[in-house]
mmCIF file of C-alpha atoms and ligand atoms in Angstrom:
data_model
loop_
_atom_site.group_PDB
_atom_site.id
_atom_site.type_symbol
_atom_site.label_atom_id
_atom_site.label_comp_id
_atom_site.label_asym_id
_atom_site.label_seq_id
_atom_site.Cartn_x
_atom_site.Cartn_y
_atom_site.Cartn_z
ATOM 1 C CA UNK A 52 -12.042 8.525 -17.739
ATOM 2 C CA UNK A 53 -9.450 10.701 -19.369
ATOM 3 C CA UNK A 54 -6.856 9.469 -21.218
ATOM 4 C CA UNK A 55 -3.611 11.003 -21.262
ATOM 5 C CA UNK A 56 -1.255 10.808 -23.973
ATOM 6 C CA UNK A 57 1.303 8.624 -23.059
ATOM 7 C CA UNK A 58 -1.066 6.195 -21.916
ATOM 8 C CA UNK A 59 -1.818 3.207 -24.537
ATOM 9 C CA UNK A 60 -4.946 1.701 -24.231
ATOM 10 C CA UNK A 61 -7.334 -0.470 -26.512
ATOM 11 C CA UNK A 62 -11.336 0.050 -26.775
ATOM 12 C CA UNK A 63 -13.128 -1.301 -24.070
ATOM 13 C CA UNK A 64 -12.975 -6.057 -24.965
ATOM 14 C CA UNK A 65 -15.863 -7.831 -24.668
ATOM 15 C CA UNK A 66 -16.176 -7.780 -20.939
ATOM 16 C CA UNK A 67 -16.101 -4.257 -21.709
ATOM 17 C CA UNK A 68 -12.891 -3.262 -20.294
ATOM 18 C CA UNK A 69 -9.899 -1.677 -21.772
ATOM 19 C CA UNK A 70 -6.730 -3.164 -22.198
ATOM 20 C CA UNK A 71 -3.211 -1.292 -21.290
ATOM 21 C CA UNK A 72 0.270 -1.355 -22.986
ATOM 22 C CA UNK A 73 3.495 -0.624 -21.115
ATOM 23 C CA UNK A 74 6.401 -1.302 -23.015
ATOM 24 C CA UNK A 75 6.485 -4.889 -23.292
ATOM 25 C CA UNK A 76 3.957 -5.679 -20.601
ATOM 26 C CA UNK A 77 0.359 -6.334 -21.488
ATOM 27 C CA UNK A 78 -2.506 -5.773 -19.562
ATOM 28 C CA UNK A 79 -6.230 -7.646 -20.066
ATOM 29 C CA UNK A 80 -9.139 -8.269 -17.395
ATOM 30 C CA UNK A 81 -12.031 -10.502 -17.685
ATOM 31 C CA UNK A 82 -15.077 -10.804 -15.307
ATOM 32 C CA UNK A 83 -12.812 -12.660 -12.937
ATOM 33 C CA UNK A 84 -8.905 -12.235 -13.437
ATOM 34 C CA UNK A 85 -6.235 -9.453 -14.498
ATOM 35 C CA UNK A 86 -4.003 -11.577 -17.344
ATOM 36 C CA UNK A 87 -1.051 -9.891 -17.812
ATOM 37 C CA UNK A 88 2.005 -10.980 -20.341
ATOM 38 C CA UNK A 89 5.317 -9.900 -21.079
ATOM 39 C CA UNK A 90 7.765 -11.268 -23.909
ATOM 40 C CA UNK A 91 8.835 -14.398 -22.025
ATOM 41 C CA UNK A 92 5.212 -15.419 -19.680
ATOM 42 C CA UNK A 93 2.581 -14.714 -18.917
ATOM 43 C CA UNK A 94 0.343 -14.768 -15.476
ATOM 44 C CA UNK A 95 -3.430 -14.510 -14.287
ATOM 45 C CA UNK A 96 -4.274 -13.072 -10.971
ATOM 46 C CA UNK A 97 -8.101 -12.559 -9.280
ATOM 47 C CA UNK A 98 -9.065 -9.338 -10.225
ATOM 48 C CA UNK A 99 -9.711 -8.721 -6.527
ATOM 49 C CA UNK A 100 -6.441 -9.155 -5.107
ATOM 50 C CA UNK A 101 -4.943 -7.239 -8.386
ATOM 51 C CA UNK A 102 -7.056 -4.200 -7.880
ATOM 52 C CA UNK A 103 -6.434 -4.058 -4.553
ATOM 53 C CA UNK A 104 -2.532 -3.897 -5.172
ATOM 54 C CA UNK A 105 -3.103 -1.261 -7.997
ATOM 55 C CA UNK A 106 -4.698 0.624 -5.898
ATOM 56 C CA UNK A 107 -2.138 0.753 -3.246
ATOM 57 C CA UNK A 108 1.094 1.040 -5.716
ATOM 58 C CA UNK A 109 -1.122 4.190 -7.590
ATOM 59 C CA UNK A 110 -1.873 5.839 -4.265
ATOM 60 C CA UNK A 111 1.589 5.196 -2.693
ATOM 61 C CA UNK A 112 3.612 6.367 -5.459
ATOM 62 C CA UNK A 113 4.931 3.204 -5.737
ATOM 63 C CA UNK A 114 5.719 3.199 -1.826
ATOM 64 C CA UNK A 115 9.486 2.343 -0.375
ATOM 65 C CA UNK A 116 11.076 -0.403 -2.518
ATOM 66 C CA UNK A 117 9.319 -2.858 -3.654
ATOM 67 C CA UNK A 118 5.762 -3.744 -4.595
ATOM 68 C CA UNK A 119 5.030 -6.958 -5.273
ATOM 69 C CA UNK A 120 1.319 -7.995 -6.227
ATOM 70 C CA UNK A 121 1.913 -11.401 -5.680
ATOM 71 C CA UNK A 122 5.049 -13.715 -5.934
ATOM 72 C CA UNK A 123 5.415 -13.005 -9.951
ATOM 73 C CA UNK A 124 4.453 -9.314 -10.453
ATOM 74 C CA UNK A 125 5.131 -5.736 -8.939
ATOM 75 C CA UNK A 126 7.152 -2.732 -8.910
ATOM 76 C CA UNK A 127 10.157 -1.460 -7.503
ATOM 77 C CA UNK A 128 10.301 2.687 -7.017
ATOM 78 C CA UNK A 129 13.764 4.250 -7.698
ATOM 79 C CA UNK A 130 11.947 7.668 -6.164
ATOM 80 C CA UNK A 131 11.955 9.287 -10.149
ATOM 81 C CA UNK A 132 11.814 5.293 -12.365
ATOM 82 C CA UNK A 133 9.965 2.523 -11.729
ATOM 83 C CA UNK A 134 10.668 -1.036 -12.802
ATOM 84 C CA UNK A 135 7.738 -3.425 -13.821
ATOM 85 C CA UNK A 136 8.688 -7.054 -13.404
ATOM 86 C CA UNK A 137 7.849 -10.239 -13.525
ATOM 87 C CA UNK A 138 9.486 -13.280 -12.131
ATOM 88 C CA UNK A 139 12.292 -10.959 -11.095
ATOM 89 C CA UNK A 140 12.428 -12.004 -7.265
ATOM 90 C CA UNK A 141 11.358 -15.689 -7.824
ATOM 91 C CA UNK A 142 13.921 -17.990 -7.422
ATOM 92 C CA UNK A 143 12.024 -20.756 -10.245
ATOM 93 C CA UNK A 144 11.510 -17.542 -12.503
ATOM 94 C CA UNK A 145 15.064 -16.717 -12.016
ATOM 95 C CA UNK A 146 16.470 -20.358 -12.805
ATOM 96 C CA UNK A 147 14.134 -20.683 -15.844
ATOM 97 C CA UNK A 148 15.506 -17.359 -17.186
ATOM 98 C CA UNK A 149 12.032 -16.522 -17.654
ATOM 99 C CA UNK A 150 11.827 -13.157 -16.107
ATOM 100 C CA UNK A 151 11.728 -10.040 -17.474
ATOM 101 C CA UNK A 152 11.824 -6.426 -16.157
ATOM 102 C CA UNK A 153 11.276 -2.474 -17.666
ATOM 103 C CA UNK A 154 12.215 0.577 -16.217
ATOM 104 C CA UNK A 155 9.630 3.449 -16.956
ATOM 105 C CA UNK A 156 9.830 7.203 -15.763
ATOM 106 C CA UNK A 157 7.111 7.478 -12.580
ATOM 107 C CA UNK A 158 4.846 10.204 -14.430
ATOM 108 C CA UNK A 159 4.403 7.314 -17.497
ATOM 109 C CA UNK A 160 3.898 4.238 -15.528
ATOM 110 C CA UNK A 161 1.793 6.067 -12.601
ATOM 111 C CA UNK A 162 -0.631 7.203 -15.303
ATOM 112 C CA UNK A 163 -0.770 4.415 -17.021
ATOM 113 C CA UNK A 164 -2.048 2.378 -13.652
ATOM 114 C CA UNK A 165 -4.161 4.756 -12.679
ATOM 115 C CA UNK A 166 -6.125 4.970 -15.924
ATOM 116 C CA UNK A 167 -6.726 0.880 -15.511
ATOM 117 C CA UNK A 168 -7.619 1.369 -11.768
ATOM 118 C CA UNK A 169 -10.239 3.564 -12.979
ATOM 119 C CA UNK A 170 -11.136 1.690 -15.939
ATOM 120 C CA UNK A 171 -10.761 -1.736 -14.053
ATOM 121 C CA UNK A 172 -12.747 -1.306 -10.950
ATOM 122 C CA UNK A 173 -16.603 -1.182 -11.196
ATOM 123 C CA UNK A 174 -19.200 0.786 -9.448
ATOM 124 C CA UNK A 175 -19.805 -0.594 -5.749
ATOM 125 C CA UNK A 176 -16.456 -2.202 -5.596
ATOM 126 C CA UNK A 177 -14.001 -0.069 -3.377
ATOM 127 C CA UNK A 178 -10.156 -1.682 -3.510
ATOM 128 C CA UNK A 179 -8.964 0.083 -0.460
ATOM 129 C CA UNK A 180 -12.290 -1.356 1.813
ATOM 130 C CA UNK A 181 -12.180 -3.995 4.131
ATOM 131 C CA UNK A 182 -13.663 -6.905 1.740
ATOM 132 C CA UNK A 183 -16.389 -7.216 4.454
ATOM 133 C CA UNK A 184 -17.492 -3.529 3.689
ATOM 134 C CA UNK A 185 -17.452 -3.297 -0.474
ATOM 135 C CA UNK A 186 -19.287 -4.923 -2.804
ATOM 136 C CA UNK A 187 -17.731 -7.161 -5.268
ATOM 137 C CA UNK A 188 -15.238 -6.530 -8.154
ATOM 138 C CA UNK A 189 -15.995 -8.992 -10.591
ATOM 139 C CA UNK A 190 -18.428 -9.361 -13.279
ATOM 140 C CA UNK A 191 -18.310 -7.409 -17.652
ATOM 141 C CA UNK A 192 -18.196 -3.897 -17.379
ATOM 142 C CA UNK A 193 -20.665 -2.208 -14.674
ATOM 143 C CA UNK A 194 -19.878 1.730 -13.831
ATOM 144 C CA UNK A 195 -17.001 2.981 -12.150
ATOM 145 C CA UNK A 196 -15.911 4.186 -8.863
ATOM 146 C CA UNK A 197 -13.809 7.135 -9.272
ATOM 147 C CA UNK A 198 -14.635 8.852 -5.876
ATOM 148 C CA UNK A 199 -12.943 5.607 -3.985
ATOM 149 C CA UNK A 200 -10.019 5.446 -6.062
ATOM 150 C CA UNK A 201 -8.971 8.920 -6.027
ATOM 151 C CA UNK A 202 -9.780 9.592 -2.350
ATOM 152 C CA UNK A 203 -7.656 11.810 -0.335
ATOM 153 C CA UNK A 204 -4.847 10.279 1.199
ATOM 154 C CA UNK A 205 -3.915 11.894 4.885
ATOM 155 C CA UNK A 206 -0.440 12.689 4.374
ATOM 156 C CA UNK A 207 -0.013 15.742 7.388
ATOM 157 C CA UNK A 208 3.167 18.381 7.036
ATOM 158 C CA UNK A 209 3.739 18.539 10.731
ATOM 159 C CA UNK A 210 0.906 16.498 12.243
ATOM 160 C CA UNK A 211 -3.286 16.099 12.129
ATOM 161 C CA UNK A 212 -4.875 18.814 13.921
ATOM 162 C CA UNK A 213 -2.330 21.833 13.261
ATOM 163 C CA UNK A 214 -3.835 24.981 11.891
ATOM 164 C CA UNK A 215 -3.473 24.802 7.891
ATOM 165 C CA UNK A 216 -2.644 21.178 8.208
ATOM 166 C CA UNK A 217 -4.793 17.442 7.957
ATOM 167 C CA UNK A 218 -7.554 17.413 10.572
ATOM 168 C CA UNK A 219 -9.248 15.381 13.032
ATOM 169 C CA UNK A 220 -12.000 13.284 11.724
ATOM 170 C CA UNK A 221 -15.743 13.800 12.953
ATOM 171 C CA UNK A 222 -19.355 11.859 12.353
ATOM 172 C CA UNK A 223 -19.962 14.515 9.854
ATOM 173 C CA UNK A 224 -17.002 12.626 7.342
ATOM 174 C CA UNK A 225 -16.119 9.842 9.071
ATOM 175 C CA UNK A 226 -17.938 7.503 11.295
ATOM 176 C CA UNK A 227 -16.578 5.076 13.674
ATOM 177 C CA UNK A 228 -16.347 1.755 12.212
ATOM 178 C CA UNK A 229 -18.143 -1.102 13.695
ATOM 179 C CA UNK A 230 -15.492 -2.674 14.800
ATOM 180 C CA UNK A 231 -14.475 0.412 16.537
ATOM 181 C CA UNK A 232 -17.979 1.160 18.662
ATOM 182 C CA UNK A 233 -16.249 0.612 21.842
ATOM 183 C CA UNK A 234 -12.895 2.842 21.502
ATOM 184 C CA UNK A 235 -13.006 6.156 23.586
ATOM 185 C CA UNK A 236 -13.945 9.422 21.583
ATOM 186 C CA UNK A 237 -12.759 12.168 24.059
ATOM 187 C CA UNK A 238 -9.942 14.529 23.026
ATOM 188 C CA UNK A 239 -7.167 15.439 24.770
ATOM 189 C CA UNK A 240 -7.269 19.153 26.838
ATOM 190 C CA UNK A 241 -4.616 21.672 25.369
ATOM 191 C CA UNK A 242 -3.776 24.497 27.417
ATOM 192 C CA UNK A 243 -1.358 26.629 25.555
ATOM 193 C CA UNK A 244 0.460 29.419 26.754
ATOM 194 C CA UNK A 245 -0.876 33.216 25.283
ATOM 195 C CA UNK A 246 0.409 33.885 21.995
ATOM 196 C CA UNK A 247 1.112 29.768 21.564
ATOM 197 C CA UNK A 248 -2.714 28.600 20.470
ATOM 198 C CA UNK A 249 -1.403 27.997 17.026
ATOM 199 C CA UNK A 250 1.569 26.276 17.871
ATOM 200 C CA UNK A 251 0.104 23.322 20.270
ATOM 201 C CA UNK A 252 -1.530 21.048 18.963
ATOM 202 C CA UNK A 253 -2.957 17.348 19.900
ATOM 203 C CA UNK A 254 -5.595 14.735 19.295
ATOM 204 C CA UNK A 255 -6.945 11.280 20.530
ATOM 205 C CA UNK A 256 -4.807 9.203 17.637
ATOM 206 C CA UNK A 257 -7.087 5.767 18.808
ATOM 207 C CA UNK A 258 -10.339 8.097 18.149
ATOM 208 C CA UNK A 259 -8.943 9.245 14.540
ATOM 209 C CA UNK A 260 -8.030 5.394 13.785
ATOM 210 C CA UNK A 261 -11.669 4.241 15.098
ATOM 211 C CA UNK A 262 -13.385 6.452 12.317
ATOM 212 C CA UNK A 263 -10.453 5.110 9.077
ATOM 213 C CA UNK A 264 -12.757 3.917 6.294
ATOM 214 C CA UNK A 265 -10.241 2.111 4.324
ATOM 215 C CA UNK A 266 -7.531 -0.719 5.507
ATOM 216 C CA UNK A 267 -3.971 -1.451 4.987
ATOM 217 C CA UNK A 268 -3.313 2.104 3.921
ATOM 218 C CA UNK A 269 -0.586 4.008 6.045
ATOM 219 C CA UNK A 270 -1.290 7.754 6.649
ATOM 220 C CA UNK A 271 1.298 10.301 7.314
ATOM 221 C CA UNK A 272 -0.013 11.645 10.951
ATOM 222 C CA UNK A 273 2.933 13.146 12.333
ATOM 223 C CA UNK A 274 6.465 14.236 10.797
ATOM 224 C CA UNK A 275 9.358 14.945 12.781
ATOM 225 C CA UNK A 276 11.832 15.844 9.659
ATOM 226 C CA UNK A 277 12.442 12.158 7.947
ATOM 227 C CA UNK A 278 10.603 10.243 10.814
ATOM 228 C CA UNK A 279 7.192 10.002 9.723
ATOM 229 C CA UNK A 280 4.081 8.001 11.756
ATOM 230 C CA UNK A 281 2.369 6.060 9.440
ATOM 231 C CA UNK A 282 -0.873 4.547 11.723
ATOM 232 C CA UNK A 283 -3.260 1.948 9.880
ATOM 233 C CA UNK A 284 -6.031 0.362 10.311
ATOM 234 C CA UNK A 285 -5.872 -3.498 9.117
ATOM 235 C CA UNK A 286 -8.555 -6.282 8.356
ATOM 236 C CA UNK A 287 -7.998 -9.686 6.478
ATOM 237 C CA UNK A 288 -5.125 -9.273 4.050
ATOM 238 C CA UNK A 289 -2.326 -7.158 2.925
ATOM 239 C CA UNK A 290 -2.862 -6.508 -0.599
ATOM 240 C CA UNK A 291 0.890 -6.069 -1.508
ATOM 241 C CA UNK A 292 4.079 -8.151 -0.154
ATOM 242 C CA UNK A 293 5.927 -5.075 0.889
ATOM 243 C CA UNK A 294 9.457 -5.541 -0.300
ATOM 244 C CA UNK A 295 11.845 -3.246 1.862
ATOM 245 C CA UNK A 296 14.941 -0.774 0.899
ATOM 246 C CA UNK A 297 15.195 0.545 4.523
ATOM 247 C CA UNK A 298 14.274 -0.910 8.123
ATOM 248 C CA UNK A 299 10.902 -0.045 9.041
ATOM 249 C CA UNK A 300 9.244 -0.465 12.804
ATOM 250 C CA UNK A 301 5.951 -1.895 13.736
ATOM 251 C CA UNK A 302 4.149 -1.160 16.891
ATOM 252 C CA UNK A 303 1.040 -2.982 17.047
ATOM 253 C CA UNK A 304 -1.702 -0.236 18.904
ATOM 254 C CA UNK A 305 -4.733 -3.147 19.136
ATOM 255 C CA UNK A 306 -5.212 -6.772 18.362
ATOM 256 C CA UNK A 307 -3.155 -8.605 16.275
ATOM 257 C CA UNK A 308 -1.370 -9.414 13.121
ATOM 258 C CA UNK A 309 0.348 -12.389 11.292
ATOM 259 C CA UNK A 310 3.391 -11.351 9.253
ATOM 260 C CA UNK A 311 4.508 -13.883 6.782
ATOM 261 C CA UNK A 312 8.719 -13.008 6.298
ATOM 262 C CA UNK A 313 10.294 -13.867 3.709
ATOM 263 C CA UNK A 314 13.845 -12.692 1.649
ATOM 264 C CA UNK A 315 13.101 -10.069 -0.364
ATOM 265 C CA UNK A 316 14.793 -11.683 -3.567
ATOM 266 C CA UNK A 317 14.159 -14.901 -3.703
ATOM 267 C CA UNK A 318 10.592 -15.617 -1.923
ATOM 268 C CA UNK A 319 12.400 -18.003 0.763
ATOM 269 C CA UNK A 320 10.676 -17.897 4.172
ATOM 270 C CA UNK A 321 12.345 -16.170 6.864
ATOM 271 C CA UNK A 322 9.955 -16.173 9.765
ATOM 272 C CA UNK A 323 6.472 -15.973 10.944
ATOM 273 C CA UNK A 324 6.108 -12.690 13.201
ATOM 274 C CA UNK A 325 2.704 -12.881 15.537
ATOM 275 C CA UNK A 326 2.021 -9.065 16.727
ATOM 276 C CA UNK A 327 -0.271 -8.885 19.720
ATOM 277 C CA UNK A 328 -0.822 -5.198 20.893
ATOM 278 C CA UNK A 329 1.486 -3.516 22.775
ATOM 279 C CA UNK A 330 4.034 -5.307 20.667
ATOM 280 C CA UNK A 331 6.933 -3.416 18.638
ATOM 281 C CA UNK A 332 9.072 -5.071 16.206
ATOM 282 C CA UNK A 333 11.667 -3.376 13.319
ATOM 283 C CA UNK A 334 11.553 -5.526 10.037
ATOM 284 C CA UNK A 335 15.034 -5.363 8.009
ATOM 285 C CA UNK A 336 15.701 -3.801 5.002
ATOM 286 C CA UNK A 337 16.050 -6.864 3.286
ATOM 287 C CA UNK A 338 12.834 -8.641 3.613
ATOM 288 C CA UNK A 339 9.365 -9.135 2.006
ATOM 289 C CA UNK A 340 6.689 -8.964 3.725
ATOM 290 C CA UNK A 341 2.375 -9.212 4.270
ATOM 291 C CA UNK A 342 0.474 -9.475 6.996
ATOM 292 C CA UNK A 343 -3.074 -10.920 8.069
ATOM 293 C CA UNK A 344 -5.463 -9.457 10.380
ATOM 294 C CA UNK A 345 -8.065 -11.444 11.716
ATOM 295 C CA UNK A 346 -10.250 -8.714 13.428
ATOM 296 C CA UNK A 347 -9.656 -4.958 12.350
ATOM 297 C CA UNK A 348 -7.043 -3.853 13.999
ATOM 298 C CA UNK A 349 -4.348 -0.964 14.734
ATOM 299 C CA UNK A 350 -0.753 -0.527 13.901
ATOM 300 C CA UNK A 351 1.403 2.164 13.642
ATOM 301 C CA UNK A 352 4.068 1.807 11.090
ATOM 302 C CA UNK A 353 7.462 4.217 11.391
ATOM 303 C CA UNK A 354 9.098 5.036 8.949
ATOM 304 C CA UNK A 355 12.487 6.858 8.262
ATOM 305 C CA UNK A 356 11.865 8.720 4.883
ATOM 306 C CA UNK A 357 15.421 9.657 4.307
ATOM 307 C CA UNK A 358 16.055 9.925 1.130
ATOM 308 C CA UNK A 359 20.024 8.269 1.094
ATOM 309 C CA UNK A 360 19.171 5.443 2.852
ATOM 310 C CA UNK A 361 18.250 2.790 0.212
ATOM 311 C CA UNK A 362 21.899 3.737 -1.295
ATOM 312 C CA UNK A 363 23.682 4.010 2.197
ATOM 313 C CA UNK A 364 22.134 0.271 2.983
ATOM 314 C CA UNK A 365 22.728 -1.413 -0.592
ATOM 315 C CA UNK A 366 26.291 -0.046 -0.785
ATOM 316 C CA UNK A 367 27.103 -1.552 2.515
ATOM 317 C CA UNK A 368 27.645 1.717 4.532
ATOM 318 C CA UNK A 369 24.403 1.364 6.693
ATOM 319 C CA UNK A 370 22.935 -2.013 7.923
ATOM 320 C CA UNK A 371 19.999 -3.064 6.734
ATOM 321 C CA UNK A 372 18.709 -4.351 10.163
ATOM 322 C CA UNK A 373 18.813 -3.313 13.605
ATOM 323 C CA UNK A 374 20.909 -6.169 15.432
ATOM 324 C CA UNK A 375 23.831 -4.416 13.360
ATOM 325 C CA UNK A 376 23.576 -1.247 15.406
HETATM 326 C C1 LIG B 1142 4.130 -2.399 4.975
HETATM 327 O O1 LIG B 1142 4.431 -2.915 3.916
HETATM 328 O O2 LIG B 1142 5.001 -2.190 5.786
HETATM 329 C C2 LIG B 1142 2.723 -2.031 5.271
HETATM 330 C C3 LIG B 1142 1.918 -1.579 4.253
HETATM 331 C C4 LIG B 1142 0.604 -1.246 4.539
HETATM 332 C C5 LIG B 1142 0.132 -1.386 5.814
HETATM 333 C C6 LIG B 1142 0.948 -1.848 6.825
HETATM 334 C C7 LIG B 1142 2.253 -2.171 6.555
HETATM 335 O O3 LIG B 1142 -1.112 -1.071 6.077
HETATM 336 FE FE1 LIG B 1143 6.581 -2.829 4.773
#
């Protein structure tokens, strides 16, 4: 692992593992549990689930809004700072005037998690895997697994399957998962115009879903200037409770997923959302959110990347849900 310079770590502990400063927030794992404290608290979370949410927030950039890693601790991207907080959007936190939050600049805090992600997760153990298909993350010291954590992410300029651009996935790189053997293969038949057979493009988005080796991990597959097709596929648990700045739209493509709703400041349940495929639904911009997938399934998240809109929606001037239109 290389270190950069701004990152401030310790010697590898007893379990072997390094622990990470960022401002006031320290970071310590054990065989079993990421402790992390800050000047007022402190918290323990399964290493398992706390990998799994590093690893998201590191290959997201921090995503839209907020990350939370559990109902304590996350993140919250202003696209160029980041805050780390804890107890910020908990209401007993918030009452007990025990939470605390640091802005860093992206480069500083980005490094600094992806040095422990590296650090923190041990050969075998892949955080972005369905846990049914990675070994296990706990235990001292054992390895690393570098090629998982920094695996490309599919993030397409126009769309998969454009000349110069992400491509289709084949046996060769990525095999259809086995919950996936029965989902048709065959691509779709272009017939372009002369002159046009670099400018038509198209591909069997179900087959390209069928052979994802990771789960709950949006790729960019299509971009029509900010409107961006983020398809996923999704087994057991959402790593992160996705706080929102902006509406974003789910269309479930197969199966089915359990959303668990709740305000996006205080933790208070809103509503229980059961997707069944074929099913579309547009979460507001001012909710928290995680969902459960009992068999792997398909969803296609939309997403409206523009860049004003977390200003335009907490100044009032857009609505943050789409009853208001
Ligand atoms: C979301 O927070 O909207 C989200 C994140 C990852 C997924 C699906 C949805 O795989
Ligand atoms: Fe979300």
């Amino acid at each position: 692992m290389t270190i950069t310079e701004n990152v401030q770590a310790t010697q590898p502990n007893a379990e072997g593992y390094r622990e990470f400063d960022l401002g006031g927030f320290h970071f310590r794992r054990d065989e079993f549990f990421a402790h992390v404290t800050w000047p007022t608290g402190s918290h323990v979370l399964s290493i398992d689930a706390f990998l799994r949410a590093l690893q998201r927030d590191v290959a997201w950039e921090f995503f839209y809004g907020t990350v939370n890693f559990d109902g304590v601790i996350g993140t919250v991207n202003h696209y160029g700072t980041v805050d780390l907080f804890a107890g910020r959007y908990n209401d007993a936190y918030r009452k007990a005037e025990l939470d605390h939050v640091e802005t860093f600049d992206a480069p500083h805090i980005k490094a600094t998690f992806a040095a422990m992600l590296s650090d923190w997760t041990n050969a075998g153990f892949d955080p972005f895997a369905s846990p049914a298909e990675t070994g296990m993350a706990f235990g001292v010291k054992n390895g690393n697994n570098d090629a998982a954590v920094t695996r490309h992410r599919v993030t397409a300029a126009r769309m998969v399957g454009v000349p110069g651009d992400e491509q289709v996935r084949t046996d060769a790189t990525h095999p259809i998962n086995r919950m996936f053997a029965d989902v048709p293969q065959d691509e779709p038949l272009i017939e372009a115009e002369p002159g046009f057979e670099n400018e038509v493009a198209a591909f069997n988005l179900f087959a390209y879903l069928s052979r994802s080796d990771v789960t709950w991990n949006p790729s960019v597959v299509s971009v029509c200037k900010e409107s961006l097709y983020c398809p996923t596929t999704e087994e057991y648990i959402l790593p992160v409770i996705h706080g929102n700045d902006r509406m974003e739209w789910f269309l479930q493509l197969s199966d089915e997923i359990h959303w668990s709703v709740e305000d996006r400041d205080s933790g208070t349940k809103r509503a229980n959302v059961i997707m069944r495929a074929g099913d579309i639904c547009a979460m507001p911009g001012d909710i928290r959110h995680q969902g459960y997938s009992p068999k792997r399934s398909m969803l296609l998240v939309w997403e409206n990347a523009a860049g004003e809109l977390p200003g335009l929606i907490a100044s009032g001037q857009a609505p943050s849900d789409a009853t208001n239109y």
